[in-house]
mmCIF file of C-alpha atoms in Angstrom:
data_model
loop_
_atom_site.group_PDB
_atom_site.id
_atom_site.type_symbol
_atom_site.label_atom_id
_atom_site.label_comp_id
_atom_site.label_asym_id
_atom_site.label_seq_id
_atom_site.Cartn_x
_atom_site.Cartn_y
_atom_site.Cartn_z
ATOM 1 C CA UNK A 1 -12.805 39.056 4.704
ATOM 2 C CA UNK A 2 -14.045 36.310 2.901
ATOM 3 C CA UNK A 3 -17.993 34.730 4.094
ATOM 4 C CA UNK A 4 -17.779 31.219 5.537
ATOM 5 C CA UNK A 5 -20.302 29.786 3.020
ATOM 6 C CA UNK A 6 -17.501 30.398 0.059
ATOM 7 C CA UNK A 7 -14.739 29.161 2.421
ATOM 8 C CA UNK A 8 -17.146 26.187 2.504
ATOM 9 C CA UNK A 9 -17.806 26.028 -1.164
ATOM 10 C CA UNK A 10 -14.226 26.339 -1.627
ATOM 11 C CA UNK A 11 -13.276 23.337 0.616
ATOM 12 C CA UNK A 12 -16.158 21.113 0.013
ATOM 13 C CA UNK A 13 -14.692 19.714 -3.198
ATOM 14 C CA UNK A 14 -11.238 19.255 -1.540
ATOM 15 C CA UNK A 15 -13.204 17.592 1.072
ATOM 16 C CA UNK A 16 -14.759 15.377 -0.606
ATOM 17 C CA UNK A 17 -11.736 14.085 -2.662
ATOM 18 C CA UNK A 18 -10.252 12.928 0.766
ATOM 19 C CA UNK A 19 -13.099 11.501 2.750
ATOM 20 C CA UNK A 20 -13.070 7.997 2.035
ATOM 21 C CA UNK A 21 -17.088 6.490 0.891
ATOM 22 C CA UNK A 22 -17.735 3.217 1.943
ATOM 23 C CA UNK A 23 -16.782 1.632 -1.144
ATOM 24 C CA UNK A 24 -13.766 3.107 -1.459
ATOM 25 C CA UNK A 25 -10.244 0.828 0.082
ATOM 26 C CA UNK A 26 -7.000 0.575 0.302
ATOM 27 C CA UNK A 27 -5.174 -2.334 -0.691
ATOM 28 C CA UNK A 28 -0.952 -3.227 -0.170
ATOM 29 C CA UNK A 29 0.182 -6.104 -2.105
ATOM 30 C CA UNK A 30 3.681 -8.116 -2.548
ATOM 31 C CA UNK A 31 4.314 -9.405 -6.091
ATOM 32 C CA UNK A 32 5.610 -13.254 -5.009
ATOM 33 C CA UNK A 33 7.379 -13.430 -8.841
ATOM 34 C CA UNK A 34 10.381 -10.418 -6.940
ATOM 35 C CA UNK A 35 10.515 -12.611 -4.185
ATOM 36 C CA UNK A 36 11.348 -15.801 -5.781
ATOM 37 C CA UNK A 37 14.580 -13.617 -7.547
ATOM 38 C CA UNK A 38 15.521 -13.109 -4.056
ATOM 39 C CA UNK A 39 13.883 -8.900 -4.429
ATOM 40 C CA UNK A 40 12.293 -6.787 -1.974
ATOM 41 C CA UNK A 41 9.393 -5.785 -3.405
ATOM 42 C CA UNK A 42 5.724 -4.083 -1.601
ATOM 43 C CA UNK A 43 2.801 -1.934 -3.531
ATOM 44 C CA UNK A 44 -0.348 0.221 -3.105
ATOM 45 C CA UNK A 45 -3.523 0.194 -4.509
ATOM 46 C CA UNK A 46 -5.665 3.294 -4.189
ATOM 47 C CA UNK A 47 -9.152 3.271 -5.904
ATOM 48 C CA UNK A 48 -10.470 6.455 -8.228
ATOM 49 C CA UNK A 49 -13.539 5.898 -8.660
ATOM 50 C CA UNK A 50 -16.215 2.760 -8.058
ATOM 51 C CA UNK A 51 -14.455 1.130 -10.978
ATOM 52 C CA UNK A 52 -10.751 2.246 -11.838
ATOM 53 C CA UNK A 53 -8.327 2.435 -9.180
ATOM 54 C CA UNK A 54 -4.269 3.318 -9.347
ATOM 55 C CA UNK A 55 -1.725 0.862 -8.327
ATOM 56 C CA UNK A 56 2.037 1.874 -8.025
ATOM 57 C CA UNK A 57 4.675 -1.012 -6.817
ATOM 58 C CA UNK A 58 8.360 -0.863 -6.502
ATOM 59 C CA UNK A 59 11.064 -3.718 -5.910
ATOM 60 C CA UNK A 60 14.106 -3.235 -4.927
ATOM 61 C CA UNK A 61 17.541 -5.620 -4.578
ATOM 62 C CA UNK A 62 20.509 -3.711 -3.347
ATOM 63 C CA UNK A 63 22.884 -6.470 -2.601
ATOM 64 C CA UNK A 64 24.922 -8.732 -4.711
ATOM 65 C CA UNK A 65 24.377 -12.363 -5.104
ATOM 66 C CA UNK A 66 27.956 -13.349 -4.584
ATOM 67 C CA UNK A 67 31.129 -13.296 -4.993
ATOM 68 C CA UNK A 68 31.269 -13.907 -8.848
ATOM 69 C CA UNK A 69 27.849 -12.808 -9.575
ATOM 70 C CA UNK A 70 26.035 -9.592 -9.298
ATOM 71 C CA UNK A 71 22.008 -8.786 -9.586
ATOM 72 C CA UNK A 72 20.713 -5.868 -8.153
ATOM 73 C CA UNK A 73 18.284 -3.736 -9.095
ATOM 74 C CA UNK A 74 15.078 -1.015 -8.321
ATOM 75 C CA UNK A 75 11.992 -1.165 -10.243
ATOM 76 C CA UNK A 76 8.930 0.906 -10.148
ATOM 77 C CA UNK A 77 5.573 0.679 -11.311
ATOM 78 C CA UNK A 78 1.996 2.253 -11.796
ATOM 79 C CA UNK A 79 -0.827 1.042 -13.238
ATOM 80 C CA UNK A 80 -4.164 2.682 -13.844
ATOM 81 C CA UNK A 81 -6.765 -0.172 -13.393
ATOM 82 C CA UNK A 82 -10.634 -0.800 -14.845
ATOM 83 C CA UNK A 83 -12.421 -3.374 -12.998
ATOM 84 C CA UNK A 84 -15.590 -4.104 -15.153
ATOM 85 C CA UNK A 85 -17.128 -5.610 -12.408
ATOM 86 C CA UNK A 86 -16.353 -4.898 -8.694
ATOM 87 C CA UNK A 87 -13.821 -2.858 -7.280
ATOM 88 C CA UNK A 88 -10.542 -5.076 -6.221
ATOM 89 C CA UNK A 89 -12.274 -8.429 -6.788
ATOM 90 C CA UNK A 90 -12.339 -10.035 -10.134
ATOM 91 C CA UNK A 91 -11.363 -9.041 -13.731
ATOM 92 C CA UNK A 92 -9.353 -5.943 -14.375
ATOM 93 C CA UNK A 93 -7.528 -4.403 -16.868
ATOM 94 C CA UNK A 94 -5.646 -1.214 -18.114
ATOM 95 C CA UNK A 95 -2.276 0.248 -19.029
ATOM 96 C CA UNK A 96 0.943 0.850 -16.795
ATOM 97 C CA UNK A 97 4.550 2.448 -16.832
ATOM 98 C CA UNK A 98 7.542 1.540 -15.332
ATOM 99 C CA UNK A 99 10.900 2.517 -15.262
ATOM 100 C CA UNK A 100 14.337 1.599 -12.908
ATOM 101 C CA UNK A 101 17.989 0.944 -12.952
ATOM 102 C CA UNK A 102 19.845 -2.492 -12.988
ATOM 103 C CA UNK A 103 23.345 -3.785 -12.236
ATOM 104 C CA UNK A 104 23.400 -7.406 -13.298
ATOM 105 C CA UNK A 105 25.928 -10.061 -14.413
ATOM 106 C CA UNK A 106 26.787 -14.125 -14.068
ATOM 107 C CA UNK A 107 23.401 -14.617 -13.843
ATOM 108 C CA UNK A 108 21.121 -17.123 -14.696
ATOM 109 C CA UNK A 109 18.151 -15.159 -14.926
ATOM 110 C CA UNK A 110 14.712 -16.594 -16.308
ATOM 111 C CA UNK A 111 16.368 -19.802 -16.095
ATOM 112 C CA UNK A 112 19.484 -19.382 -18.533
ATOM 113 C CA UNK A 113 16.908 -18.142 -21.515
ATOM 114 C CA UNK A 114 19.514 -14.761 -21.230
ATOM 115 C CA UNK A 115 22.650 -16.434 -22.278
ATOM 116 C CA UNK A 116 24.814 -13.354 -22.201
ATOM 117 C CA UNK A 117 24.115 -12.569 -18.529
ATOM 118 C CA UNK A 118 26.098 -15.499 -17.624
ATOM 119 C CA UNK A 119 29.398 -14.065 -19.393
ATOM 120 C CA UNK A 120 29.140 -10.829 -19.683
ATOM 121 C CA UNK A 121 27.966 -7.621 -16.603
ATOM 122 C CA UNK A 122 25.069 -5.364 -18.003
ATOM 123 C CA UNK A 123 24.348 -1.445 -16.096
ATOM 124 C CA UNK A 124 21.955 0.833 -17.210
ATOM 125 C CA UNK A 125 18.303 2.092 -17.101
ATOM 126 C CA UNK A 126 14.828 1.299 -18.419
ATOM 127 C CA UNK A 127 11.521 3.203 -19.208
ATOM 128 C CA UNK A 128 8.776 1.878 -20.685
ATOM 129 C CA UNK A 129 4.695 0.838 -20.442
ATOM 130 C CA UNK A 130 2.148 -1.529 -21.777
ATOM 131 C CA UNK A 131 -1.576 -2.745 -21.102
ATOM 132 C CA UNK A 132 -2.339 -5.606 -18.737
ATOM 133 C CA UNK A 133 -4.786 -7.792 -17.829
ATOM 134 C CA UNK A 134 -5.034 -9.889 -14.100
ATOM 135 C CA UNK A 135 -7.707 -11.278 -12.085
ATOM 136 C CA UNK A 136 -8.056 -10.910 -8.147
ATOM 137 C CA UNK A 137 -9.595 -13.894 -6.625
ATOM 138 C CA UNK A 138 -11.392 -12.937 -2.518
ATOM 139 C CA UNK A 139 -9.587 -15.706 -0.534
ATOM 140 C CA UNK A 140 -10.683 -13.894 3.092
ATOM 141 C CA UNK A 141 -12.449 -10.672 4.174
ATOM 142 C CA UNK A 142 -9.562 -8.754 3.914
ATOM 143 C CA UNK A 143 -7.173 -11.076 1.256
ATOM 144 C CA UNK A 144 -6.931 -11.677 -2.264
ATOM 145 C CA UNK A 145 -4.812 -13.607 -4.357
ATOM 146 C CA UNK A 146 -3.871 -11.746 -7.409
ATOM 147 C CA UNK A 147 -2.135 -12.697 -11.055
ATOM 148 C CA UNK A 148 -1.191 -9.953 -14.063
ATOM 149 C CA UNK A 149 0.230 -10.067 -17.289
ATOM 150 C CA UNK A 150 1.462 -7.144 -19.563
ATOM 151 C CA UNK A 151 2.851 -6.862 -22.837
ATOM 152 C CA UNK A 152 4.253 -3.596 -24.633
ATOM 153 C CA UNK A 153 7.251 -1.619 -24.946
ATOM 154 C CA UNK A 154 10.830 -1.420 -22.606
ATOM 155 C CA UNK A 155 13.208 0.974 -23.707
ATOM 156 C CA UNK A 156 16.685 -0.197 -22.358
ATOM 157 C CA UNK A 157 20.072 1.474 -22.786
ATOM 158 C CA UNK A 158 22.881 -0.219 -20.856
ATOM 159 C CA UNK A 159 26.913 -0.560 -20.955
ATOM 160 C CA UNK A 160 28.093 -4.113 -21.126
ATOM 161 C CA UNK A 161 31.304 -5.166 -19.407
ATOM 162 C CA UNK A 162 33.755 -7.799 -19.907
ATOM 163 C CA UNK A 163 33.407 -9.882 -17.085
ATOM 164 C CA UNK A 164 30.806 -10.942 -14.612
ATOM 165 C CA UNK A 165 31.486 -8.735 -11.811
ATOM 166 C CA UNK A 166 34.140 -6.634 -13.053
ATOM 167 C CA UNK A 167 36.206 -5.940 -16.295
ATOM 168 C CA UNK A 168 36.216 -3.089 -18.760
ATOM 169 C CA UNK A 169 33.333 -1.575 -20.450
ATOM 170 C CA UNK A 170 32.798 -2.557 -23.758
ATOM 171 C CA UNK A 171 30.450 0.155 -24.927
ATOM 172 C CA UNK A 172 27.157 1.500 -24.460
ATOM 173 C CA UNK A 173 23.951 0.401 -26.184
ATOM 174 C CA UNK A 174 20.524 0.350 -26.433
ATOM 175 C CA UNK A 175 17.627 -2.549 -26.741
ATOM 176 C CA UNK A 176 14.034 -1.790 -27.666
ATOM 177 C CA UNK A 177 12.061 -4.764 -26.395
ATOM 178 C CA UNK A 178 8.571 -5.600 -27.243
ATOM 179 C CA UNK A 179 6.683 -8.271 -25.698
ATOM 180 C CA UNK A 180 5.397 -9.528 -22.189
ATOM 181 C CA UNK A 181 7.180 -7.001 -19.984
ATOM 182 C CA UNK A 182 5.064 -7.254 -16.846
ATOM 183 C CA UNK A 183 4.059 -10.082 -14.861
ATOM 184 C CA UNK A 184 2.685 -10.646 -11.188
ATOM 185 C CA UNK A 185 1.621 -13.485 -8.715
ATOM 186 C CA UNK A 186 0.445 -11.517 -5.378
ATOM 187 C CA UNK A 187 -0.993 -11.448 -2.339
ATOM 188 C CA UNK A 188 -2.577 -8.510 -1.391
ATOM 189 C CA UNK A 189 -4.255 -6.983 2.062
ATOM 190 C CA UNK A 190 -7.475 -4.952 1.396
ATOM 191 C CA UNK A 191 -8.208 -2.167 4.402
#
């Protein structure tokens, strides 16, 4: 039989790792950038430490947009964060993954910059990460009003179809983007 003060040792550390200090909060957040392309979208922010927390988001868009057009995709994301300064209020920094599946076509996404989504349907996959930078600006006790940027690297391999919503596959392929490849206007609840 093993003594209670080991059983205690054992535990304490296990303990401790799940007792939350009075620094330590929880945060959920909605990026408002999903939401304007019509996504479902919802996160969590956990912190480490005093300084670094973990953030992991997701958006989702399971339905078409029409008829003759077709947008829907999942997206997650997770970001280890450094906050210089305080804890889920000002400057922060650090570097993410993400990774998801899309199904998109007939689309004038960013505005028409993506000519080929308007004539063409695009299915596949992406994995990739970067380094980001946002601020969190205390609007309330328990809100803040957050903005990110990200740049790095997307891996993307995709088949491309014929028409917008239908047609026959023309191939598979793959894309390796660099450049901004996250980016975030939210509002975020802090427990």
């Amino acid at each position: 039989m093993i003594p209670r003060k080991r059983i205690l040792l054992l535990l304490a550390p296990l303990m401790m790792a799940f007792t939350p200090a009075s620094a330590q909060r929880l945060a959920i957040n909605n990026n408002l950038v999903f939401d304007l392309a019509g996504a479902l979208s919802a996160g969590v922010e956990i912190p480490l430490s005093a300084s670094t927390s973990l953030e992991t988001y997701g958006s989702l868009r399971p339905w078409k947009r029409g008829e003759t057009s077709v947008h829907k995709h999942w997206l997650v994301q997770s970001q280890f964060r450094l906050w210089p300064c305080q804890l889920m209020n000002g400057f922060f920094w650090g570097p993410y993954v993400h990774g998801g599946e899309f199904n998109i076509g007939n689309s004038d996404l960013f505005f028409g910059l993506i000519k080929p989504l308007e004539t063409h349907r695009y299915e596949g996959w992406l994995l990739g990460g970067g380094v980001g930078i946002g601020y969190e600006y205390a609007l309330a006790k328990h809100w803040n009003l957050g903005a990110e940027i990200g740049a790095g690297y997307t891996y993307i391999r995709y088949k491309k179809y014929d028409c917008e919503v239908c047609g026959t596959e023309k191939g598979a392929e793959t894309y390796n983007y660099f450049g901004v490849n996250r980016l975030g206007l939210s509002i975020i609840y802090v427990f």
